[in-house]
Amino acid sequence: MIELAHLQILSAGLFAIGTYGVLARRSAVLILMSIELMLNAVNINLVGYAAFVDFDEATRSFGQVLVIFVITIAAAELALAIAIILRLYRNRSTVNVDEIDLMKW
Amino acid sequence: MMVEPSLVLFYLASAITLGGALGVVMTRNIVYASFALLAAMMGVAGVFLLVFAEFLALVQILIYGGAVVIVLLFALMLTRLEDFQNLTDHRQWPIAAVISIGLFALLVTAIVTTSVRTTEPQSIDFETLGETLFTQWAIPFEVASLVLLVALIGSIVLVRTDGDRD
């Protein structure tokens, strides 16, 4: 029997891996992929709560509606971020986030 | 005692998800990382199916398999690929590893010490989901479509070269 805790631990693991990716990777594209992983971890959590927690009939589908919004925003974010990365590559010919420090300090 | 097939499938989907995620953060080649991301997303879709979120599993496969990974690969195609063949991590990666393992430990502690009143996993059919989305959540839904439109126009404006101006 799958339980809520299984989904939560999977979600925690995915989120931790995504965090590592955001912190340790140096390519902007890979950081973007890691952010997608973290958003998916959140989605797993939301779906788990929607399926397992004892909500009444009217509020049961809210979890899944929220997941749809998260996926929408993730798609919008990805499109914009890819555009910014392409622009950055054209201007600086690098996507290494260590070298993009114009706004640092 | 027989192990339940749903639990076996869940562990399989989890292994695909976490393996793909580790592939994204470990591999040295960014094209492999995109495909590992695809594997992770398909694993997440499998998990969605196992907790009866069929619509979201379909959306997951369509959006991530059909759009996100393709967009990422296009972005890699438009930049010079040879830069991405041999990626190196930041030299402070052990600190990042410690932080993420600590975060995982914290989350797992929070999960096992919190008890939530749960029931059997319950399916939410397409009809209920659609009705909720288009009645109770209609305004947020329209705002989300506006956000998508603005994001797409914004990305077109961002990547337009200066020569295109008339």
Coordinates of C-alpha atoms in Angstrom, one line a residue:
Chain A
M1 CA 0.0 0.0 0.0
I2 CA 1.4 3.3 -1.0
E3 CA 1.2 5.8 1.9
L4 CA 1.5 9.6 2.0
A5 CA 4.9 9.3 3.7
H6 CA 6.3 7.5 0.7
L7 CA 5.4 10.4 -1.6
Q8 CA 6.6 12.9 0.9
I9 CA 10.0 11.3 1.3
L10 CA 10.4 11.0 -2.5
S11 CA 9.5 14.6 -2.8
A12 CA 12.0 15.5 -0.1
G13 CA 14.7 13.6 -1.9
L14 CA 13.9 15.2 -5.2
F15 CA 13.9 18.6 -3.7
A16 CA 17.3 18.0 -2.0
I17 CA 18.8 16.8 -5.2
G18 CA 17.4 19.9 -7.0
T19 CA 18.9 22.1 -4.3
Y20 CA 22.3 20.5 -4.7
G21 CA 22.0 21.1 -8.5
V22 CA 21.2 24.8 -8.0
L23 CA 24.0 25.4 -5.6
A24 CA 26.8 23.3 -7.2
R25 CA 26.3 23.5 -10.9
R26 CA 27.9 26.4 -12.9
S27 CA 26.0 26.2 -16.2
A28 CA 22.8 28.4 -16.2
V29 CA 21.0 25.7 -18.2
L30 CA 21.7 23.1 -15.6
I31 CA 20.6 25.4 -12.8
L32 CA 17.3 25.8 -14.7
M33 CA 16.9 22.0 -15.0
S34 CA 17.5 21.7 -11.2
I35 CA 14.8 24.3 -10.6
E36 CA 12.5 22.1 -12.7
L37 CA 13.3 19.2 -10.4
M38 CA 12.5 21.2 -7.3
L39 CA 9.2 22.3 -8.8
N40 CA 8.4 18.7 -9.5
A41 CA 9.1 17.8 -6.0
V42 CA 6.5 20.3 -4.9
N43 CA 4.0 18.8 -7.4
I44 CA 4.5 15.3 -6.0
N45 CA 3.8 16.7 -2.5
L46 CA 0.6 18.5 -3.7
V47 CA -0.7 15.4 -5.5
G48 CA 0.1 13.3 -2.5
Y49 CA -1.9 15.5 -0.2
A50 CA -4.8 15.8 -2.7
A51 CA -5.0 12.0 -2.9
F52 CA -4.5 10.9 0.7
V53 CA -5.7 13.6 3.1
D54 CA -9.2 13.3 4.2
F55 CA -10.7 16.4 2.6
D56 CA -14.4 16.8 1.9
E57 CA -15.7 16.4 -1.7
A58 CA -15.6 20.1 -2.6
T59 CA -12.0 20.8 -1.7
R60 CA -10.5 17.5 -2.8
S61 CA -9.5 18.6 -6.2
F62 CA -7.8 21.8 -5.1
G63 CA -4.4 20.1 -4.8
Q64 CA -4.5 19.0 -8.4
V65 CA -5.7 22.4 -9.6
L66 CA -2.7 23.9 -7.8
V67 CA -0.4 21.5 -9.6
I68 CA -1.8 22.7 -12.9
F69 CA -0.9 26.2 -11.9
V70 CA 2.6 25.2 -10.8
I71 CA 3.2 23.5 -14.2
T72 CA 1.9 26.6 -16.1
I73 CA 4.2 28.9 -14.1
A74 CA 7.1 26.5 -14.6
A75 CA 6.6 26.6 -18.3
A76 CA 6.4 30.4 -18.4
E77 CA 9.5 30.6 -16.2
L78 CA 11.4 28.2 -18.4
A79 CA 10.6 30.1 -21.6
L80 CA 11.7 33.4 -20.1
A81 CA 14.8 31.9 -18.6
I82 CA 15.9 30.2 -21.8
A83 CA 15.4 33.6 -23.6
I84 CA 17.6 35.3 -21.0
I85 CA 20.2 32.6 -21.2
L86 CA 20.3 32.9 -25.0
R87 CA 20.6 36.7 -24.8
L88 CA 23.4 36.3 -22.2
Y89 CA 25.2 33.8 -24.4
R90 CA 25.0 36.2 -27.3
N91 CA 26.3 39.2 -25.3
R92 CA 28.9 37.5 -23.1
S93 CA 29.5 34.2 -25.0
T94 CA 29.3 32.2 -21.7
V95 CA 26.5 30.7 -19.6
N96 CA 28.8 30.1 -16.7
V97 CA 27.1 31.8 -13.7
D98 CA 30.5 32.4 -12.0
E99 CA 31.5 34.7 -14.8
I100 CA 28.2 36.6 -14.9
D101 CA 28.9 38.9 -12.0
L102 CA 28.0 42.4 -13.4
M103 CA 25.3 42.9 -10.7
K104 CA 27.3 41.3 -7.9
W105 CA 27.9 43.7 -4.9
Chain B
M1 CA 3.7 -12.0 2.8
M2 CA 3.2 -10.8 -0.7
V3 CA 4.6 -7.4 -1.6
E4 CA 1.9 -5.3 -3.2
P5 CA 2.4 -4.7 -6.9
S6 CA 1.5 -1.0 -6.5
L7 CA 4.2 -0.6 -4.0
V8 CA 6.7 -2.3 -6.3
L9 CA 5.7 0.0 -9.2
F10 CA 6.0 3.0 -6.8
Y11 CA 9.5 2.0 -5.9
L12 CA 10.4 1.5 -9.6
A13 CA 9.0 5.0 -10.5
S14 CA 10.8 6.5 -7.5
A15 CA 14.1 4.9 -8.6
I16 CA 13.6 6.3 -12.1
T17 CA 12.8 9.7 -10.7
L18 CA 15.7 9.9 -8.3
G19 CA 18.1 8.3 -10.7
G20 CA 17.2 10.8 -13.4
A21 CA 17.5 13.6 -10.9
L22 CA 21.0 12.4 -9.8
G23 CA 21.9 12.1 -13.5
V24 CA 20.9 15.8 -14.0
V25 CA 23.1 17.0 -11.2
M26 CA 26.0 14.6 -11.7
T27 CA 26.7 14.2 -15.4
R28 CA 29.4 16.1 -17.2
N29 CA 27.6 16.3 -20.5
I30 CA 24.6 18.7 -20.7
V31 CA 22.8 16.7 -23.4
Y32 CA 22.9 13.7 -21.2
A33 CA 21.5 15.9 -18.4
S34 CA 18.5 16.8 -20.6
F35 CA 17.7 13.2 -21.2
A36 CA 18.2 12.4 -17.5
L37 CA 15.7 15.2 -16.8
L38 CA 13.3 13.6 -19.2
A39 CA 13.7 10.3 -17.3
A40 CA 13.0 12.0 -14.0
M41 CA 9.9 13.7 -15.4
M42 CA 8.5 10.4 -16.7
G43 CA 9.2 8.8 -13.3
V44 CA 7.2 11.6 -11.7
A45 CA 4.4 11.0 -14.2
G46 CA 4.4 7.3 -13.1
V47 CA 4.1 8.3 -9.5
F48 CA 1.1 10.5 -10.4
L49 CA -0.5 7.6 -12.2
L50 CA 0.0 5.4 -9.1
V51 CA -1.9 7.8 -6.8
F52 CA -4.7 8.1 -9.4
A53 CA -3.9 11.6 -10.7
E54 CA -4.3 10.5 -14.4
F55 CA -4.9 13.9 -15.8
L56 CA -1.7 15.3 -14.2
A57 CA 0.3 12.3 -15.5
L58 CA -0.9 13.1 -19.0
V59 CA -0.1 16.8 -18.5
Q60 CA 3.3 15.9 -17.1
I61 CA 4.2 13.8 -20.1
L62 CA 2.9 16.3 -22.6
I63 CA 4.5 19.4 -21.0
Y64 CA 7.8 18.0 -19.8
G65 CA 8.4 15.3 -22.4
G66 CA 6.9 17.2 -25.3
A67 CA 7.9 20.8 -24.5
V68 CA 10.4 21.5 -21.7
V69 CA 13.1 19.0 -22.8
I70 CA 12.7 19.9 -26.4
V71 CA 13.0 23.6 -25.6
L72 CA 16.1 22.9 -23.5
L73 CA 17.7 20.9 -26.4
F74 CA 16.9 23.7 -28.8
A75 CA 18.5 26.2 -26.5
L76 CA 21.6 23.9 -26.4
M77 CA 21.5 23.6 -30.2
L78 CA 21.5 27.4 -30.6
T79 CA 24.5 27.9 -28.3
R80 CA 27.8 26.3 -28.9
L81 CA 27.6 22.7 -27.8
E82 CA 31.3 22.0 -27.4
D83 CA 31.3 24.3 -24.4
F84 CA 29.0 21.9 -22.6
Q85 CA 30.8 18.7 -23.2
N86 CA 32.9 18.8 -20.1
L87 CA 31.1 20.7 -17.3
T88 CA 32.8 21.3 -14.0
D89 CA 31.0 21.9 -10.8
H90 CA 31.6 24.9 -8.6
R91 CA 34.7 24.3 -6.4
Q92 CA 32.6 24.7 -3.3
W93 CA 30.4 21.7 -4.2
P94 CA 31.0 19.9 -0.9
I95 CA 29.3 22.7 0.9
A96 CA 26.3 22.4 -1.5
A97 CA 26.2 18.6 -0.8
V98 CA 26.2 19.2 3.0
I99 CA 23.4 21.7 2.7
S100 CA 21.2 19.5 0.5
I101 CA 21.8 16.4 2.7
G102 CA 21.0 18.6 5.7
L103 CA 17.8 19.8 4.0
F104 CA 16.8 16.3 3.2
A105 CA 17.4 15.2 6.8
L106 CA 15.3 18.1 8.1
L107 CA 12.4 17.4 5.7
V108 CA 12.4 13.7 6.6
T109 CA 12.4 14.5 10.3
A110 CA 9.5 16.9 9.7
I111 CA 7.6 14.2 7.7
V112 CA 8.1 11.3 10.3
T113 CA 7.2 13.5 13.3
T114 CA 4.1 14.9 11.7
S115 CA 0.9 12.8 11.6
V116 CA -1.7 13.6 9.0
R117 CA -5.1 12.0 9.0
T118 CA -5.1 10.0 5.7
T119 CA -7.5 7.9 3.8
E120 CA -7.2 5.5 1.0
P121 CA -5.8 7.2 -2.1
Q122 CA -8.8 8.6 -4.0
S123 CA -9.1 9.4 -7.6
I124 CA -10.3 12.8 -8.8
D125 CA -12.0 12.3 -12.1
F126 CA -11.5 14.6 -15.1
E127 CA -15.0 16.0 -14.8
T128 CA -14.6 17.2 -11.2
L129 CA -11.2 18.6 -11.9
G130 CA -12.4 20.5 -15.0
E131 CA -15.4 21.8 -13.2
T132 CA -13.4 23.1 -10.3
L133 CA -10.9 24.6 -12.6
F134 CA -13.4 26.5 -14.7
T135 CA -15.8 27.6 -12.0
Q136 CA -14.1 28.2 -8.7
W137 CA -10.6 28.8 -10.1
A138 CA -11.7 30.5 -13.4
I139 CA -10.1 33.9 -12.6
P140 CA -6.7 32.4 -11.5
F141 CA -6.9 30.3 -14.7
E142 CA -7.4 33.3 -16.9
V143 CA -4.6 35.1 -15.1
A144 CA -2.3 32.1 -15.7
S145 CA -3.0 32.2 -19.4
L146 CA -2.2 36.0 -19.4
V147 CA 1.1 35.2 -17.6
L148 CA 1.9 32.6 -20.3
L149 CA 1.2 35.1 -23.0
V150 CA 3.3 37.8 -21.4
A151 CA 6.1 35.3 -20.8
L152 CA 6.1 34.2 -24.5
I153 CA 6.0 37.7 -25.9
G154 CA 8.7 38.7 -23.4
S155 CA 11.0 35.9 -24.5
I156 CA 10.5 36.8 -28.2
V157 CA 11.4 40.4 -27.4
L158 CA 14.4 39.2 -25.5
V159 CA 16.0 37.0 -28.1
R160 CA 15.2 39.3 -31.1
T161 CA 18.4 40.5 -32.7
D162 CA 18.9 44.2 -33.1
G163 CA 19.0 43.9 -36.9
D164 CA 15.3 42.9 -36.9
R165 CA 14.2 46.4 -35.8
D166 CA 12.4 48.4 -38.5

